[in-house]
XYZ file of C-alpha atoms in Angstrom:
576
model
C 136.925 46.258 -76.470
C 139.064 45.029 -79.419
C 138.241 42.221 -81.771
C 140.248 39.675 -79.804
C 138.391 40.569 -76.621
C 135.097 40.049 -78.403
C 136.251 36.546 -79.361
C 136.138 37.048 -83.125
C 139.790 37.793 -83.872
C 141.796 35.589 -86.169
C 138.660 34.042 -87.734
C 138.389 31.716 -84.715
C 135.016 30.269 -83.781
C 134.296 31.923 -80.380
C 132.835 28.704 -79.013
C 136.262 27.038 -79.404
C 137.795 29.542 -77.002
C 136.116 27.661 -74.120
C 138.351 24.749 -73.131
C 138.332 22.239 -70.287
C 140.956 22.776 -67.610
C 141.694 19.246 -66.333
C 143.157 20.641 -63.098
C 139.898 22.290 -62.058
C 137.323 20.402 -64.109
C 135.900 23.755 -65.267
C 135.632 25.280 -68.736
C 137.755 28.428 -69.110
C 137.858 31.164 -71.715
C 141.126 31.031 -73.666
C 142.187 34.409 -75.087
C 145.327 35.174 -77.073
C 147.350 38.036 -75.510
C 148.888 40.807 -77.582
C 152.437 39.527 -76.962
C 153.702 35.924 -76.882
C 154.036 34.291 -73.493
C 157.070 32.457 -72.214
C 156.940 28.742 -71.706
C 155.428 27.471 -68.519
C 157.283 24.743 -66.648
C 155.652 21.353 -67.132
C 153.764 22.479 -70.227
C 154.235 20.787 -73.591
C 154.645 23.373 -76.325
C 152.988 22.830 -79.689
C 155.200 22.001 -82.663
C 156.530 25.069 -84.525
C 154.267 26.261 -87.274
C 155.679 26.394 -90.823
C 156.656 29.788 -92.231
C 155.384 31.401 -95.308
C 152.047 32.405 -96.802
C 149.055 30.574 -95.472
C 150.840 29.518 -92.277
C 148.558 29.483 -89.198
C 148.614 32.484 -86.923
C 150.580 32.252 -83.706
C 148.624 31.070 -80.677
C 149.458 30.931 -77.015
C 148.479 28.094 -74.754
C 146.906 27.819 -71.363
C 148.456 25.610 -68.670
C 147.311 22.006 -68.852
C 148.281 18.804 -67.113
C 151.649 17.340 -68.175
C 151.356 15.041 -71.129
C 148.160 16.606 -72.478
C 147.973 18.426 -75.803
C 145.666 21.338 -76.363
C 143.634 20.865 -79.544
C 143.836 23.841 -81.866
C 140.670 25.896 -82.366
C 138.550 25.645 -85.462
C 138.471 28.411 -88.013
C 135.348 30.418 -88.317
C 133.236 29.254 -91.227
C 134.137 31.075 -94.415
C 137.707 31.957 -93.268
C 140.668 31.258 -95.634
C 141.918 27.700 -95.581
C 145.110 26.909 -93.658
C 147.783 24.284 -93.989
C 147.316 21.462 -91.494
C 149.470 21.504 -88.397
C 152.297 18.955 -88.329
C 151.142 15.629 -87.003
C 147.473 16.280 -87.812
C 145.414 15.094 -90.731
C 144.276 17.647 -93.200
C 140.655 18.697 -92.963
C 138.286 17.765 -95.728
C 136.912 20.692 -97.683
C 133.427 21.758 -96.666
C 130.869 20.782 -99.267
C 128.386 23.434 -100.439
C 125.497 21.166 -99.464
C 126.736 21.029 -95.889
C 126.989 24.812 -95.812
C 123.351 25.096 -96.779
C 122.230 23.159 -93.740
C 121.245 25.335 -90.799
C 122.510 22.888 -88.202
C 125.761 23.182 -86.188
C 127.907 20.266 -85.131
C 128.560 21.375 -81.564
C 131.931 20.601 -80.065
C 132.196 19.499 -76.450
C 133.332 22.953 -75.427
C 130.432 24.667 -77.184
C 127.845 22.320 -75.706
C 129.274 22.747 -72.229
C 129.131 26.498 -72.599
C 125.481 26.397 -73.677
C 124.508 24.024 -70.867
C 126.306 26.055 -68.215
C 124.801 29.277 -69.522
C 121.336 27.716 -69.660
C 121.609 26.276 -66.167
C 122.806 29.615 -64.832
C 119.956 31.433 -66.543
C 117.457 28.857 -65.221
C 118.845 29.212 -61.705
C 118.575 32.979 -61.703
C 115.089 32.854 -63.244
C 114.011 30.372 -60.573
C 115.335 32.706 -57.878
C 113.504 35.560 -59.599
C 110.226 33.620 -59.487
C 110.834 32.682 -55.876
C 111.335 36.347 -55.040
C 107.947 37.095 -56.609
C 105.976 34.928 -54.185
C 104.818 36.536 -50.965
C 104.413 34.352 -47.871
C 102.517 34.618 -44.596
C 103.326 32.602 -41.503
C 99.935 31.367 -40.284
C 101.288 28.926 -37.716
C 99.393 25.694 -37.203
C 96.443 26.931 -39.264
C 98.304 25.402 -42.238
C 100.028 22.055 -42.679
C 103.803 22.023 -42.173
C 104.466 20.661 -45.679
C 102.825 19.610 -48.925
C 102.339 15.892 -49.553
C 102.115 14.575 -53.118
C 100.742 11.265 -51.851
C 97.622 12.459 -50.019
C 94.387 14.296 -50.706
C 94.788 18.025 -50.123
C 92.626 21.093 -49.568
C 93.770 24.563 -50.624
C 91.795 27.680 -49.732
C 91.929 30.158 -52.622
C 91.206 33.684 -51.412
C 90.548 36.631 -53.697
C 90.794 39.882 -51.757
C 89.152 43.194 -52.531
C 92.339 45.106 -51.786
C 92.737 47.976 -54.273
C 96.532 48.157 -54.305
C 98.295 47.999 -57.651
C 98.293 50.060 -60.819
C 94.860 51.036 -62.080
C 92.940 49.600 -59.121
C 92.252 52.801 -57.195
C 89.230 53.577 -59.367
C 87.162 50.655 -58.106
C 85.941 52.317 -54.919
C 86.691 51.417 -51.298
C 90.304 52.394 -51.905
C 91.156 52.018 -48.216
C 90.014 48.395 -47.961
C 92.337 46.282 -45.817
C 91.625 43.360 -48.088
C 88.652 41.232 -47.076
C 87.954 37.650 -48.208
C 85.850 38.715 -51.180
C 86.047 35.506 -53.254
C 86.647 32.169 -51.542
C 87.072 28.734 -53.099
C 88.021 25.626 -51.167
C 89.776 23.353 -53.668
C 89.760 19.675 -52.679
C 91.875 17.247 -54.731
C 91.263 13.544 -54.161
C 94.043 11.233 -53.059
C 93.954 9.220 -56.276
C 93.788 12.444 -58.383
C 90.709 11.193 -60.236
C 88.560 14.155 -59.188
C 88.567 17.560 -57.572
C 85.917 19.864 -56.129
C 86.099 23.660 -56.118
C 83.667 24.671 -53.376
C 82.734 28.359 -53.347
C 82.004 29.978 -49.981
C 79.877 33.157 -50.253
C 81.422 36.263 -48.767
C 78.017 37.158 -47.255
C 77.706 33.840 -45.409
C 77.000 34.440 -41.699
C 79.492 32.487 -39.557
C 81.183 32.526 -36.168
C 84.817 33.634 -36.534
C 87.052 31.923 -33.946
C 89.896 33.502 -31.982
C 92.926 33.747 -34.220
C 96.613 33.889 -33.387
C 98.496 36.067 -35.860
C 102.198 36.806 -36.277
C 103.240 40.412 -36.753
C 106.066 41.706 -38.939
C 108.295 42.252 -35.894
C 107.916 38.590 -34.919
C 105.489 39.157 -32.066
C 102.216 37.249 -31.780
C 98.769 38.735 -31.296
C 95.447 36.988 -30.743
C 92.572 38.625 -32.597
C 89.366 37.950 -30.686
C 86.663 35.976 -32.436
C 83.150 37.235 -33.181
C 79.779 35.578 -33.616
C 77.321 36.081 -36.477
C 79.674 37.915 -38.823
C 80.014 37.904 -42.581
C 82.586 35.425 -43.790
C 84.571 38.092 -45.653
C 85.524 39.778 -42.350
C 87.575 36.694 -41.427
C 90.387 38.412 -43.345
C 91.681 41.928 -42.820
C 89.206 42.964 -40.118
C 91.012 43.733 -36.870
C 94.319 42.562 -38.316
C 93.162 39.052 -39.231
C 95.398 37.186 -41.666
C 94.709 34.308 -44.047
C 95.191 31.865 -41.185
C 92.076 33.329 -39.555
C 90.110 32.635 -42.736
C 91.413 29.068 -42.776
C 90.328 28.567 -39.155
C 86.907 30.015 -39.971
C 86.442 27.524 -42.823
C 87.301 24.676 -40.483
C 84.875 25.900 -37.800
C 81.979 26.820 -40.096
C 82.247 24.292 -42.921
C 83.901 21.310 -41.283
C 86.804 20.978 -43.728
C 90.291 21.977 -42.572
C 92.344 23.603 -45.342
C 95.951 22.423 -45.646
C 97.242 25.551 -47.357
C 96.088 28.878 -48.759
C 96.730 30.875 -51.925
C 95.722 34.538 -51.886
C 95.496 36.964 -54.791
C 94.238 40.515 -55.338
C 92.724 42.369 -58.298
C 96.008 42.368 -60.214
C 96.034 38.555 -60.344
C 93.051 38.408 -62.693
C 94.494 41.082 -64.940
C 98.016 39.700 -65.202
C 97.084 36.014 -65.506
C 94.568 36.599 -68.284
C 97.031 38.777 -70.179
C 99.777 36.166 -69.743
C 97.727 33.510 -71.552
C 96.524 35.866 -74.252
C 92.970 36.283 -72.957
C 90.191 34.010 -71.719
C 87.034 33.169 -73.640
C 83.741 34.012 -71.902
C 80.142 33.898 -73.040
C 77.077 35.952 -72.135
C 73.514 35.263 -73.266
C 72.711 38.958 -73.620
C 74.847 42.017 -74.331
C 76.242 43.577 -71.134
C 77.066 47.213 -70.443
C 77.544 47.593 -66.685
C 78.428 51.103 -65.488
C 79.535 49.931 -62.056
C 82.117 47.339 -63.151
C 82.641 48.900 -66.616
C 81.994 45.526 -68.261
C 81.070 46.001 -71.914
C 80.451 42.807 -73.912
C 78.298 41.841 -76.895
C 76.024 38.814 -76.728
C 77.781 35.522 -77.361
C 81.449 34.661 -77.007
C 84.214 37.175 -76.320
C 87.843 37.032 -75.251
C 88.655 39.145 -72.216
C 91.901 40.024 -70.502
C 93.246 42.674 -68.177
C 90.654 45.233 -67.088
C 87.745 43.574 -68.913
C 88.557 40.211 -67.310
C 88.521 41.844 -63.881
C 85.247 43.578 -64.709
C 83.745 40.219 -65.733
C 84.446 38.543 -62.380
C 83.549 41.651 -60.337
C 80.176 42.522 -61.829
C 77.098 41.837 -59.708
C 74.600 43.888 -61.701
C 74.756 42.161 -65.072
C 73.638 38.632 -64.242
C 70.859 36.784 -62.421
C 69.292 38.608 -59.498
C 72.340 40.871 -59.132
C 73.429 39.146 -55.927
C 76.639 37.565 -54.758
C 75.428 34.003 -55.409
C 74.912 34.741 -59.107
C 78.295 36.426 -59.278
C 79.823 33.223 -57.853
C 78.346 31.212 -60.744
C 79.909 33.620 -63.242
C 83.267 33.398 -61.459
C 83.118 29.605 -61.577
C 82.463 29.699 -65.331
C 85.371 32.118 -65.743
C 87.766 29.950 -63.717
C 86.807 26.895 -65.751
C 87.628 28.797 -68.938
C 90.927 30.051 -67.479
C 91.900 26.498 -66.506
C 91.138 25.257 -70.014
C 93.253 28.041 -71.519
C 96.191 27.463 -69.157
C 96.277 23.745 -70.014
C 95.648 24.176 -73.744
C 98.217 23.262 -76.357
C 98.382 26.923 -77.374
C 99.760 27.790 -73.928
C 101.760 24.684 -73.024
C 103.700 24.621 -76.328
C 104.684 28.289 -76.151
C 107.820 28.889 -74.020
C 107.182 32.625 -74.116
C 103.648 32.210 -72.753
C 104.774 29.713 -70.112
C 107.496 32.039 -68.826
C 105.107 34.976 -68.848
C 102.489 32.892 -67.033
C 104.992 31.724 -64.414
C 106.095 35.298 -63.788
C 102.517 36.597 -63.604
C 101.297 33.783 -61.367
C 104.098 34.050 -58.836
C 103.908 37.862 -58.762
C 100.187 37.717 -58.028
C 100.272 35.217 -55.162
C 100.678 35.201 -51.406
C 100.834 31.741 -49.833
C 101.606 30.055 -46.527
C 105.268 29.398 -45.772
C 105.051 25.634 -46.336
C 104.356 26.130 -50.052
C 106.314 29.343 -50.564
C 108.959 27.692 -52.741
C 108.484 27.742 -56.506
C 109.310 24.047 -56.598
C 106.463 23.279 -54.210
C 104.012 25.409 -56.175
C 105.116 23.523 -59.288
C 104.429 20.216 -57.509
C 100.921 21.367 -56.585
C 100.231 22.415 -60.168
C 101.467 19.068 -61.499
C 99.286 17.139 -59.040
C 96.235 19.185 -60.028
C 97.074 18.655 -63.712
C 96.585 14.905 -63.183
C 92.858 15.472 -62.568
C 90.771 15.347 -65.786
C 88.995 18.676 -66.285
C 85.709 16.798 -66.763
C 86.038 15.618 -63.151
C 86.744 19.054 -61.652
C 83.411 20.167 -60.227
C 82.591 23.799 -59.398
C 79.835 24.212 -56.822
C 78.719 26.427 -53.941
C 78.219 25.316 -50.366
C 74.431 24.905 -49.954
C 72.981 28.007 -48.278
C 69.627 29.654 -47.668
C 68.470 33.189 -46.904
C 69.301 34.424 -43.434
C 66.042 34.084 -41.440
C 67.243 36.763 -38.997
C 66.902 39.495 -41.636
C 63.507 40.876 -42.732
C 64.864 41.407 -46.254
C 67.727 38.929 -46.405
C 70.983 40.115 -47.902
C 73.173 37.598 -46.140
C 72.872 33.807 -46.159
C 73.367 30.939 -43.710
C 74.409 27.332 -44.127
C 71.611 25.017 -45.260
C 71.794 22.499 -42.404
C 69.896 19.863 -44.398
C 71.904 19.896 -47.634
C 75.360 21.116 -46.632
C 76.348 18.093 -44.479
C 75.904 15.766 -47.458
C 78.250 17.858 -49.591
C 80.839 18.209 -46.828
C 80.809 14.473 -46.062
C 81.188 13.691 -49.765
C 84.201 16.018 -50.113
C 85.872 14.612 -46.998
C 85.319 11.124 -48.466
C 86.949 12.000 -51.828
C 83.638 11.557 -53.659
C 83.531 12.611 -57.310
C 80.433 14.735 -57.857
C 80.554 14.096 -61.589
C 80.173 10.385 -60.880
C 77.382 11.113 -58.406
C 75.479 13.065 -61.024
C 75.850 10.296 -63.594
C 74.830 7.663 -61.055
C 71.758 9.640 -60.023
C 70.668 9.969 -63.635
C 70.953 6.217 -64.053
C 69.110 5.488 -60.802
C 66.336 7.917 -61.640
C 65.739 6.081 -64.914
C 65.669 2.738 -63.084
C 63.185 3.984 -60.476
C 60.978 5.450 -63.191
C 60.938 2.093 -64.936
C 60.001 0.243 -61.735
C 57.405 2.731 -60.630
C 55.577 3.456 -63.841
C 52.304 5.224 -63.416
C 50.920 8.605 -62.516
C 52.325 10.559 -59.579
C 50.573 12.969 -57.273
C 51.873 16.471 -56.779
C 54.289 16.668 -53.846
C 51.902 19.008 -52.035
C 49.212 16.294 -52.159
C 51.354 13.635 -50.480
C 50.227 12.828 -46.933
C 52.684 10.813 -44.854
C 53.543 10.114 -41.222
C 57.245 9.503 -40.467
C 58.507 6.972 -37.919
C 62.084 6.340 -36.808
C 62.603 2.594 -37.099
C 66.354 2.233 -36.518
C 67.865 5.378 -38.016
C 70.043 7.780 -36.031
C 68.168 9.642 -33.279
C 66.478 12.763 -34.638
C 66.311 11.425 -38.195
C 62.502 11.549 -38.381
C 62.433 15.253 -37.519
C 65.274 16.057 -39.888
C 63.583 14.210 -42.754
C 60.320 15.977 -41.949
C 62.085 19.368 -42.199
C 63.614 18.375 -45.514
C 60.327 17.172 -46.996
C 58.432 20.291 -45.923
C 61.023 22.968 -46.807
C 62.873 21.442 -49.744
C 60.502 18.942 -51.381
C 57.121 20.699 -50.911
C 55.675 17.674 -49.041
C 53.892 19.995 -46.645
C 51.296 17.428 -45.513
C 53.840 15.384 -43.587
C 54.322 14.914 -39.841
C 56.607 13.288 -37.287
C 54.997 10.242 -35.654
C 57.879 9.391 -33.281
C 59.529 5.964 -32.972
C 58.399 2.726 -34.580
C 57.565 -0.324 -32.479
C 60.560 -2.224 -33.864
C 63.803 -1.487 -35.696
C 64.015 -2.232 -39.412
C 67.076 -2.875 -41.568
C 65.487 -1.175 -44.577
C 63.324 1.904 -44.948
C 59.749 1.133 -46.001
C 56.710 3.027 -47.212
C 53.323 1.452 -46.537
C 50.331 2.728 -48.493
C 46.737 1.816 -49.364
C 45.789 0.961 -52.995
C 44.209 4.377 -53.539
C 47.485 6.053 -52.391
C 49.671 4.530 -55.118
C 50.059 7.902 -56.886
C 51.312 9.471 -53.640
C 53.648 6.535 -53.003
C 55.268 6.912 -56.445
C 55.844 10.616 -55.824
C 57.455 10.065 -52.408
C 59.530 7.184 -53.798
C 60.815 9.521 -56.504
C 61.707 12.215 -53.949
C 63.476 9.837 -51.557
C 64.988 7.406 -54.030
C 62.997 4.460 -52.675
C 63.304 1.203 -54.570
C 60.309 -0.809 -55.698
C 60.975 -3.293 -52.883
C 60.674 -0.514 -50.287
C 57.039 0.129 -51.279
C 54.676 -2.033 -49.216
C 51.009 -2.178 -50.267
C 48.884 -2.293 -47.110
C 46.664 0.012 -45.120
C 46.581 3.729 -44.600
C 46.664 5.426 -41.194
C 44.947 8.542 -39.933
C 47.083 11.648 -39.486
C 46.641 14.458 -36.944
C 44.130 16.209 -39.236
C 41.983 13.071 -39.369
C 42.914 12.344 -43.001
C 44.286 9.092 -44.455
C 48.068 9.050 -44.753
C 50.884 6.696 -45.699
C 53.492 5.454 -43.200
C 57.196 6.051 -43.849
C 59.462 4.096 -41.492
C 63.117 5.082 -41.560
C 65.314 2.000 -41.217
C 68.998 1.542 -40.458
C 69.817 2.185 -44.128
C 68.633 5.798 -43.827
C 71.615 8.014 -44.779
C 70.376 11.417 -43.717
C 67.806 14.029 -44.555
C 67.562 14.591 -48.299
C 69.965 11.779 -49.198
C 68.410 9.458 -51.750
C 68.317 5.889 -50.480
C 69.146 4.349 -53.844
C 72.299 6.463 -54.189
C 75.643 5.425 -52.784
C 76.571 9.022 -52.113
C 75.117 12.425 -51.423
C 73.086 14.219 -54.059
C 75.065 16.584 -56.256
C 73.818 20.181 -55.886
C 71.803 21.563 -58.762
C 74.239 24.459 -59.339
C 77.282 22.240 -59.944
C 79.308 22.619 -63.157
C 82.498 21.075 -64.488
C 85.728 22.660 -65.726
C 85.604 21.032 -69.160
C 82.364 22.656 -70.322
C 81.883 26.236 -71.449
C 78.711 27.993 -70.318
C 77.085 31.318 -71.064
C 76.374 33.669 -68.178
C 72.764 34.775 -67.968
């Protein structure tokens, strides 16, 4: 290509070779041919240039609308000065000070070129990102669209599929991709809070029948199974992410609107895209199984070490899945802080790399398969303060059907409170703060010594609460609160609006302990007489009134109790 073709011939600024064609409304590249062109009918020719040294070089013109002049191009900076064209004012000489400035005064043609080029680049990059995202048609298991005006629930699934570079060394190479890590993310309607609820992979659930769509467009129903590990709701027997969504709805009682699924590569690429994620361990870790190797204290991990951190089950706690979940929650909180940090958000290079990594790592349902929709979801989540994003695990207990429990089952006493709170858009950070305040108030009202929970003797009556409440509260007190000397006394003679606890003067220590456990106010404690329990010993009388909210729910709290293992996204923690 010659100099003219490269747009630098004749000391002409290449940006000035883009001119507006008024007939089409488009900017066109104007190039001077090697030989002069003949006049075009209807075109006004420029005035003849003067002869002699310093005269401007000959230029050809492009067709324009009658009556319109084509402005001559500017000289490239530093080119020899020229005599002004007839009919035009002479240009002022460029001052040295102006030359020193590293700022260009863009002409309309230059700006248009930049904007068009930028828009074209943005369009193609958007299409590139869109091509990265994988989608699965899960039918009516997912919502048909994403609403920015409502609360939403997204099931985040991390599979144990070993596909991808460097992942074949993790064992179980032939895995079809089970639901290894599962987080149900609930974002409140007003965007003031969010809850990331972890669901253990070893949770025993009933998996419902699931209709799946095959690659050829046909539909197949995968039969459901009872008493199966939650992780088999994906991959096993050809189950897709829609089957996992249906299992969450059936087992947990919250229907996910959408799903986002990622494999091992997601952790590696996302952490590398943001330049690493800070983690903390109380003691040095050298785990042969996951290959995690970290000194005590804080470290920054990315790529393989980041994956090792979230995979390890032998370095923390009792080496079980529940302890691994806590570590994963701490890791995700740190990743969220890094992704929303000024270091990331102010770096175009990091943002582009993050967008590419995130879209390449994800498979989603069709309703949110567009990059624009994924952007909308991210922006809605960004509205939630990180201090109000709570990480927690669905309350579970050891599976009683196993002699040496490895799997877990839903805790039927505690889980309903959490589920109801999530469905009601409750902020668990506010619950925790409110409970702390209420506990201080109760302590002030009920000053004095308290008996040990195991020394509390109480008979429970249902005096207006929902049927079965007395038995449910009895189970809670005996299994969760260590009030083993409690018993169900049936129904009260009359219904009460408020729950009461009647006790004899010498049972005041027991009454304070039970009031602390149940969140009873000072007004709920009624000095009176004791009764005789089934063992012939004196006992207090607890009568559950219409204000009773459910087993384990404190009566002086407006909402369910926040689980003890809850954490928030704004605080860094050290894994132990």
